[in-house]
CSV table of C-alpha atoms in Angstrom, one decimal:
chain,number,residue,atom,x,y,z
A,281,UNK,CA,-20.6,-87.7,-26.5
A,282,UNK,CA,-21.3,-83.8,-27.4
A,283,UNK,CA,-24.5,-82.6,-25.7
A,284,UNK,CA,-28.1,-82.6,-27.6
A,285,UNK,CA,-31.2,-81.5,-25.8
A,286,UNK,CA,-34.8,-81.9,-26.2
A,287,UNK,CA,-37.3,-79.1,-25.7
A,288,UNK,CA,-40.7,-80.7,-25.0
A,289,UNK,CA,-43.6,-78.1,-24.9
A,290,UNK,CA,-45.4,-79.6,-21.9
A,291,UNK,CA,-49.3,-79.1,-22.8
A,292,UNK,CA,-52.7,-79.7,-22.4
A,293,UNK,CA,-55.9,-80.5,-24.6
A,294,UNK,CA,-56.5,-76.4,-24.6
A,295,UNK,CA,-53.3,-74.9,-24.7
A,296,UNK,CA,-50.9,-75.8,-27.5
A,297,UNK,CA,-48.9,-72.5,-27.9
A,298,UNK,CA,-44.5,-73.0,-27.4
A,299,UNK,CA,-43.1,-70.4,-24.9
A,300,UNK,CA,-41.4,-67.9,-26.7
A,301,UNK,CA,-38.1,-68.6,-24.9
A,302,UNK,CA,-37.8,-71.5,-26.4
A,303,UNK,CA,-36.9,-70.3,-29.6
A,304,UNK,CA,-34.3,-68.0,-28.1
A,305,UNK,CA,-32.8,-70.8,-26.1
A,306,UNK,CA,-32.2,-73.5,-28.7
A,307,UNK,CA,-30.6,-70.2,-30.8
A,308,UNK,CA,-28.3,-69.6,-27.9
A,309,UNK,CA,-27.6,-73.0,-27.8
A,310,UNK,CA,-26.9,-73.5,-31.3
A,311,UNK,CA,-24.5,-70.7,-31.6
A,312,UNK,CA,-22.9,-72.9,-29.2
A,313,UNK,CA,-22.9,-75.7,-31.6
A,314,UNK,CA,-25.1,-77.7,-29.3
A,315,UNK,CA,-27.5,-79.3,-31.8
A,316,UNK,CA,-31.1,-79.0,-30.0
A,317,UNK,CA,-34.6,-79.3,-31.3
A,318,UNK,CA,-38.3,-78.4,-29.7
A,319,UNK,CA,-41.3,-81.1,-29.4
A,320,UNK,CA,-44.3,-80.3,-29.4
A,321,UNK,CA,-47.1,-83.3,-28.4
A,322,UNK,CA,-50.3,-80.7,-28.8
A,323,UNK,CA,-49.4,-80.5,-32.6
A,324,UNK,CA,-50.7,-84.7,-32.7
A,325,UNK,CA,-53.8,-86.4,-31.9
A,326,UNK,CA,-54.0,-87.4,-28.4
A,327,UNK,CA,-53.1,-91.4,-28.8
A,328,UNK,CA,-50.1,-90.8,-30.9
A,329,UNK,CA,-48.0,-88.1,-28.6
A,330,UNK,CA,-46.4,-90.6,-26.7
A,331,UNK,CA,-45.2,-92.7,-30.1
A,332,UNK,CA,-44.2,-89.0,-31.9
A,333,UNK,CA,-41.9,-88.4,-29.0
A,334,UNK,CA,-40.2,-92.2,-28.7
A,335,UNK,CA,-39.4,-91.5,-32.3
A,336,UNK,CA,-38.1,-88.2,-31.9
A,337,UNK,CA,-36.0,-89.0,-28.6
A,338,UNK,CA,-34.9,-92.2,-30.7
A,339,UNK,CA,-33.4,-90.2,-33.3
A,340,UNK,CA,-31.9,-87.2,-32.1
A,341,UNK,CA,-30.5,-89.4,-28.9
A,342,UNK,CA,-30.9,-86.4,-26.8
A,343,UNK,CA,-27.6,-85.8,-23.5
A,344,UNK,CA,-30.7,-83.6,-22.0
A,345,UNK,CA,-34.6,-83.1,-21.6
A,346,UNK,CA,-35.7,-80.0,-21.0
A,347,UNK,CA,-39.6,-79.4,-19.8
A,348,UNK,CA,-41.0,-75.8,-20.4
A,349,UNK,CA,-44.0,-75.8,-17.9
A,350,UNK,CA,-45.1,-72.1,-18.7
A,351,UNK,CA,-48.4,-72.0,-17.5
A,352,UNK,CA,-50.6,-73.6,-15.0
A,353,UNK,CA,-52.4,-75.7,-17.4
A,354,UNK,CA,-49.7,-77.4,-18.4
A,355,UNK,CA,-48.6,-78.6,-15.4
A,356,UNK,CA,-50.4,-81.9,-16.0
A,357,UNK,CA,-48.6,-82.1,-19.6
A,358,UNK,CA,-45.0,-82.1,-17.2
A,359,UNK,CA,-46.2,-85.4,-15.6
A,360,UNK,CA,-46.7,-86.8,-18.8
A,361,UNK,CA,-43.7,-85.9,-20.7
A,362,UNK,CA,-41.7,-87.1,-17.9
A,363,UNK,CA,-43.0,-90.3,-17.3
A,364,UNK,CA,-42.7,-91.0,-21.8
A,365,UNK,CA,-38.9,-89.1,-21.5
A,366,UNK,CA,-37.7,-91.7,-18.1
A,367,UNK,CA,-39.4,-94.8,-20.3
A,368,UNK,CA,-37.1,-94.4,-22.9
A,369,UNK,CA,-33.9,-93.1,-20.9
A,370,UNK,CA,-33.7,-94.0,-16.7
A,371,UNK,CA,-30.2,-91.7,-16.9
A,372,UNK,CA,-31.2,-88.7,-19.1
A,373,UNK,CA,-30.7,-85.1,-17.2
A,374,UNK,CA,-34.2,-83.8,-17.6
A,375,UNK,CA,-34.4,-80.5,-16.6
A,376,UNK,CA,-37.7,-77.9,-16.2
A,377,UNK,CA,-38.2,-74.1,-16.9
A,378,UNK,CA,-40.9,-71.3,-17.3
A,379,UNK,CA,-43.1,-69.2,-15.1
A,380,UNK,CA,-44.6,-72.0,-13.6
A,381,UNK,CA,-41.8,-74.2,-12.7
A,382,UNK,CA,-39.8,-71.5,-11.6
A,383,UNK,CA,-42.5,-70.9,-9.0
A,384,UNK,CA,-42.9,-74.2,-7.8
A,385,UNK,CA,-39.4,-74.9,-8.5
A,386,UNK,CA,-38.3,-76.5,-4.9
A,387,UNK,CA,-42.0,-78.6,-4.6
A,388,UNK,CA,-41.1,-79.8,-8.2
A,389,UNK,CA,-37.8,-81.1,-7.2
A,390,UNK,CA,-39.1,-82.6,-3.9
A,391,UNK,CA,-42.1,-84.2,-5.2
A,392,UNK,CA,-40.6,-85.6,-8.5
A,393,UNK,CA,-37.7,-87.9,-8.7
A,394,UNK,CA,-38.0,-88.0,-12.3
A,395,UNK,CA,-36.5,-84.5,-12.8
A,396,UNK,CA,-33.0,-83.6,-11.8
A,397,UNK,CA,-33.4,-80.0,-11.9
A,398,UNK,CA,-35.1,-76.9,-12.4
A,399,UNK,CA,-34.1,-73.3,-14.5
A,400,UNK,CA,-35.5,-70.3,-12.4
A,401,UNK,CA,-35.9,-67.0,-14.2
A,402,UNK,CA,-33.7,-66.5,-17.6
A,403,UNK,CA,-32.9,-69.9,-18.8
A,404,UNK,CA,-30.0,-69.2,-21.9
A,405,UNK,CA,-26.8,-68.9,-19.8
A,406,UNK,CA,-28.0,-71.6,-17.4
A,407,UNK,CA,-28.9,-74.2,-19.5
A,408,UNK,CA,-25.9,-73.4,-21.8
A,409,UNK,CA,-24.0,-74.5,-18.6
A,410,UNK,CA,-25.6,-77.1,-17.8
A,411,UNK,CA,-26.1,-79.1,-21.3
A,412,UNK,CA,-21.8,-78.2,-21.4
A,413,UNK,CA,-21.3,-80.4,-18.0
A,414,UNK,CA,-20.5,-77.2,-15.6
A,415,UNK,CA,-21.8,-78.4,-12.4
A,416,UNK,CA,-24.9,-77.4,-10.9
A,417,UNK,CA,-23.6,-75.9,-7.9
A,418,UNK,CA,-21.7,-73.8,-9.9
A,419,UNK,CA,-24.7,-72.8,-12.5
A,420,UNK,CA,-27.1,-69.8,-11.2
A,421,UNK,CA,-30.9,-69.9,-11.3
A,422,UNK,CA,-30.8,-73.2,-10.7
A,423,UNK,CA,-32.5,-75.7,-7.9
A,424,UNK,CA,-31.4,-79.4,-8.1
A,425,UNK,CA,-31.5,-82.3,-5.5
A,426,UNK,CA,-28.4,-83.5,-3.8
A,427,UNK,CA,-28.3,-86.5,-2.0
A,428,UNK,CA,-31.8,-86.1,-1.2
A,429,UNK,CA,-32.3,-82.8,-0.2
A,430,UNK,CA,-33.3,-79.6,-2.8
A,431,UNK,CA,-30.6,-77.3,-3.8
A,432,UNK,CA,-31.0,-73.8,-4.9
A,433,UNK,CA,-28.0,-71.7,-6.5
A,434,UNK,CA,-27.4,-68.7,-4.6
A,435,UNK,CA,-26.5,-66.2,-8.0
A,436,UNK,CA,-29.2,-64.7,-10.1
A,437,UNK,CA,-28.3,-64.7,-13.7
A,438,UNK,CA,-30.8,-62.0,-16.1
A,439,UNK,CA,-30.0,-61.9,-20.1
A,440,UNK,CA,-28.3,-58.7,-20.8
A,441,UNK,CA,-29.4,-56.3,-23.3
A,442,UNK,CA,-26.6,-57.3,-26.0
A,443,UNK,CA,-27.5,-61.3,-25.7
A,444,UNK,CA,-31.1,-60.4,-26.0
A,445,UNK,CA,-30.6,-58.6,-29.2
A,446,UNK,CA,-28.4,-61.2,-30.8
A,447,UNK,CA,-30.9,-64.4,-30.2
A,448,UNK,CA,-33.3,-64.8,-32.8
A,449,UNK,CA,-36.8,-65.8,-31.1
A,450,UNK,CA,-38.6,-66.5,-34.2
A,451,UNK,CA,-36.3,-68.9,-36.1
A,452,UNK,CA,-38.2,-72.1,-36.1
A,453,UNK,CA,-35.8,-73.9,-38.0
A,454,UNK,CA,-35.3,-76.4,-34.6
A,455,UNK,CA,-39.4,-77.3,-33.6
A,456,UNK,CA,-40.2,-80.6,-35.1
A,457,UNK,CA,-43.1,-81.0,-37.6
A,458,UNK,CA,-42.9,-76.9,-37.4
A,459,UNK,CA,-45.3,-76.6,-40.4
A,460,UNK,CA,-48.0,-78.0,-38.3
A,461,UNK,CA,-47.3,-75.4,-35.7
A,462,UNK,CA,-47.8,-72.6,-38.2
A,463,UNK,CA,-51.1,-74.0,-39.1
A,464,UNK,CA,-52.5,-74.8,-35.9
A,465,UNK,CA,-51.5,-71.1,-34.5
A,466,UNK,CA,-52.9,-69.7,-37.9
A,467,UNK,CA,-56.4,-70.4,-36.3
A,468,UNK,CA,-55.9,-68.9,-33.6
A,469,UNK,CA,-53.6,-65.9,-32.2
A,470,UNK,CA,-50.8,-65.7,-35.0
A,471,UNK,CA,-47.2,-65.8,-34.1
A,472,UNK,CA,-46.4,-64.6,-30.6
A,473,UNK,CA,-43.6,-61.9,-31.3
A,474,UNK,CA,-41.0,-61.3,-28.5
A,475,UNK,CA,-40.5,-57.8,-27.8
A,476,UNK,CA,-39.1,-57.5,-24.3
A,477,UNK,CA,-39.5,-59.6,-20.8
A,478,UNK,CA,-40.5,-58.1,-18.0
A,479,UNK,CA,-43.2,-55.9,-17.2
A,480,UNK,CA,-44.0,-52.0,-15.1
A,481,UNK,CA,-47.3,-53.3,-14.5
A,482,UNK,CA,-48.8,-55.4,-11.4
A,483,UNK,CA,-51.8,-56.9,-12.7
A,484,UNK,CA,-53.0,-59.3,-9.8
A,485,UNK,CA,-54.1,-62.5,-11.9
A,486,UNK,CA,-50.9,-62.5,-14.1
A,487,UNK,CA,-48.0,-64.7,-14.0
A,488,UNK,CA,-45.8,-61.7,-15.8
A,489,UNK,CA,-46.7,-59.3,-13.9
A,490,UNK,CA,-43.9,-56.6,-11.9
A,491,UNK,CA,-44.2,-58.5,-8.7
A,492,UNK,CA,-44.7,-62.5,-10.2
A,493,UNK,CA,-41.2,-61.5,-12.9
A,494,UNK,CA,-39.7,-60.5,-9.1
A,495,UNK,CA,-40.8,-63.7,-7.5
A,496,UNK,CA,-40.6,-66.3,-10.3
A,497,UNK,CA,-37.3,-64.7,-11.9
A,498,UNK,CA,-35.6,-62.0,-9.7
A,499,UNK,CA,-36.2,-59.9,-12.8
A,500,UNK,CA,-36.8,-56.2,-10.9
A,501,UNK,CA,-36.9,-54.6,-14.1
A,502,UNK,CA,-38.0,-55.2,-17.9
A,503,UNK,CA,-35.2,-55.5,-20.4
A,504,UNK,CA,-36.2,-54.8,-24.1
A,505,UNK,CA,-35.5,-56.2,-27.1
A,506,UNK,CA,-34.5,-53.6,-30.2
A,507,UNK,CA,-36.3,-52.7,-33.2
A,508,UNK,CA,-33.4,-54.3,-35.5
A,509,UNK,CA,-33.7,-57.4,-33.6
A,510,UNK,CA,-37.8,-57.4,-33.6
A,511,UNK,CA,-37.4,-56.8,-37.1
A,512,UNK,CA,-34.9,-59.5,-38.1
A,513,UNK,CA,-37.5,-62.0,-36.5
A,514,UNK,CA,-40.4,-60.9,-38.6
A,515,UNK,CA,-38.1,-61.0,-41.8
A,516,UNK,CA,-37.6,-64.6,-40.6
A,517,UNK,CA,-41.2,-65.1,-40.4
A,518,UNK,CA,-42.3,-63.5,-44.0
A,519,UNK,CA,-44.0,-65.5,-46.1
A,520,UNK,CA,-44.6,-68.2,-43.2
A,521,UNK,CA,-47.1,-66.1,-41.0
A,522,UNK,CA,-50.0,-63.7,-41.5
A,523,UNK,CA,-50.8,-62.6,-38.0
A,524,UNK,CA,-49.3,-62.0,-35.1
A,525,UNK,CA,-49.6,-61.8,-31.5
A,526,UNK,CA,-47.7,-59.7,-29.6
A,527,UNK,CA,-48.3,-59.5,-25.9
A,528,UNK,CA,-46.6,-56.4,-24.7
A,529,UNK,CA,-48.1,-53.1,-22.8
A,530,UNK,CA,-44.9,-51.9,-21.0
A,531,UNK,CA,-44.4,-48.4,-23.5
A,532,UNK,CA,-47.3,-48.4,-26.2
A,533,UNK,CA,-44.8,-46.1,-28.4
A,534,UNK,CA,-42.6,-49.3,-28.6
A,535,UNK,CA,-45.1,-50.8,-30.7
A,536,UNK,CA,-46.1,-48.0,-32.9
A,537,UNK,CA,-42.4,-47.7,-33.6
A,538,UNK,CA,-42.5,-51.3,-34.5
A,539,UNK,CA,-45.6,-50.9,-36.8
A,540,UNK,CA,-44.3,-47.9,-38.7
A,541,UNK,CA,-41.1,-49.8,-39.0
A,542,UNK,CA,-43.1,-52.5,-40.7
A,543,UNK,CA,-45.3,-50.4,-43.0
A,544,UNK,CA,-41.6,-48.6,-43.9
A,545,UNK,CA,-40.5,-52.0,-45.2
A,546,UNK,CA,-41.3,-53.4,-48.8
A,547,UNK,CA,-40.5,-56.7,-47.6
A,548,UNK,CA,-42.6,-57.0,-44.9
């Protein structure tokens, strides 16, 4: 059976924004020709999530579940997807990623049986391996259990500047119901744009700070994305977005660049 994977935007009832890595990912792994797809149960009303998603995981029949549990408040929103994704499938490899499972990576794999492993850090070249059957000892970034005890890969992988530049992280063409996305954003931030990951800066409270990208990730520097690839993504996004978000303080001249790029182009 080739390999299909399900992206499920862990929530909660004030949070309903998609991490922007998983656009990237489901990119990487389409280039792959691994057909994947993101879910998103904040885009329904509270009592039909858990019917959305059966019918979603019914159709696409999905090898692999992956979990993105970005941010704190979401961590509930894990629980729940897990618990919907095991009723319809005991055997599926579920898998977790983002800041805040890369954190708690080890308690997540001791505490909950339901989940068979977690991506630390960078998730593309990981979770390509993983979704192709290479096994998990083998796979950096990764901690999995193994007959009962937690696992942790001893390699680092970080996406490289010329992978970074070739995944699109604004081509939506994989989120489910994406033109309810668009609307519900629309009332709020805009489009969060991807310009680089990683940050110089050690803000205390933030999970991307310098030293939380070191602890969560093993990234010890930031690795930015370029101005043709920035710009591909917002030609993807014309016509589809007004406003945009973009959550980047690293080099202030990277965005001016950016915005003179824009006003510079007809099209955008």
């Amino acid at each position: 059976m080739p390999p299909r994977v399900l992206l499920i935007n862990c929530t909660s009832p004030y949070f309903y924004y998609i991490p922007m890595g998983c656009f990237g990912l489901c990119d990487m792994l389409a280039r792959q020709g691994v057909e994947a797809r993101i879910f998103n149960p904040a885009l329904y009303p509270q009592s039909q999530q858990g019917e959305r998603l059966g019918e979603v995981l019914a159709d696409l029949q999905p090898t692999h579940v992956g979990l993105a549990c970005h941010w704190q408040e979401t961590a509930h929103g894990l629980l729940e997807a897990l618990a919907w994704v095991r009723e319809w499938s005991p055997t599926v490899t579920t898998f977790a990623g983002g800041f805040t499972a890369s954190y708690f990576a080890e308690d997540l794999i001791r505490t909950l049986p339901e989940l068979d492993c977690v991506v630390v850090g960078d998730p593309e070249e990981p979770v390509a391996q993983l979704v192709q059957g290479v096994p998990m000892e083998a796979i950096a970034n990764l901690v999995w259990r193994q007959q009962g005890e937690v696992r942790r890969s001893g390699t680092t992988w970080l996406i490289d500047q010329a992978l970074f530049d070739r995944l699109a992280f604004a081509d939506c063409t994989s989120l489910v119901d994406g033109e309810r996305y668009f609307e519900k954003i629309a009332t709020r931030l805009g489009f969060p744009l991807l310009i680089g990951r990683g940050c110089v800066f050690d803000c205390e409270y933030c999970g991307g700070s310098r030293h939380a990208f070191r602890r969560h990730s093993g990234r010890h520097r930031p690795v930015v994305r370029s101005l043709a690839a920035v710009l591909a993504d917002l030609h993807r996004l014309a016509g589809r977005v007004t406003t945009l978000y973009l959550c980047y303080e690293n080099d202030p001249s990277e965005v001016i660049r950016l915005f003179r790029a824009i006003a510079a182009d007809p099209e955008l």
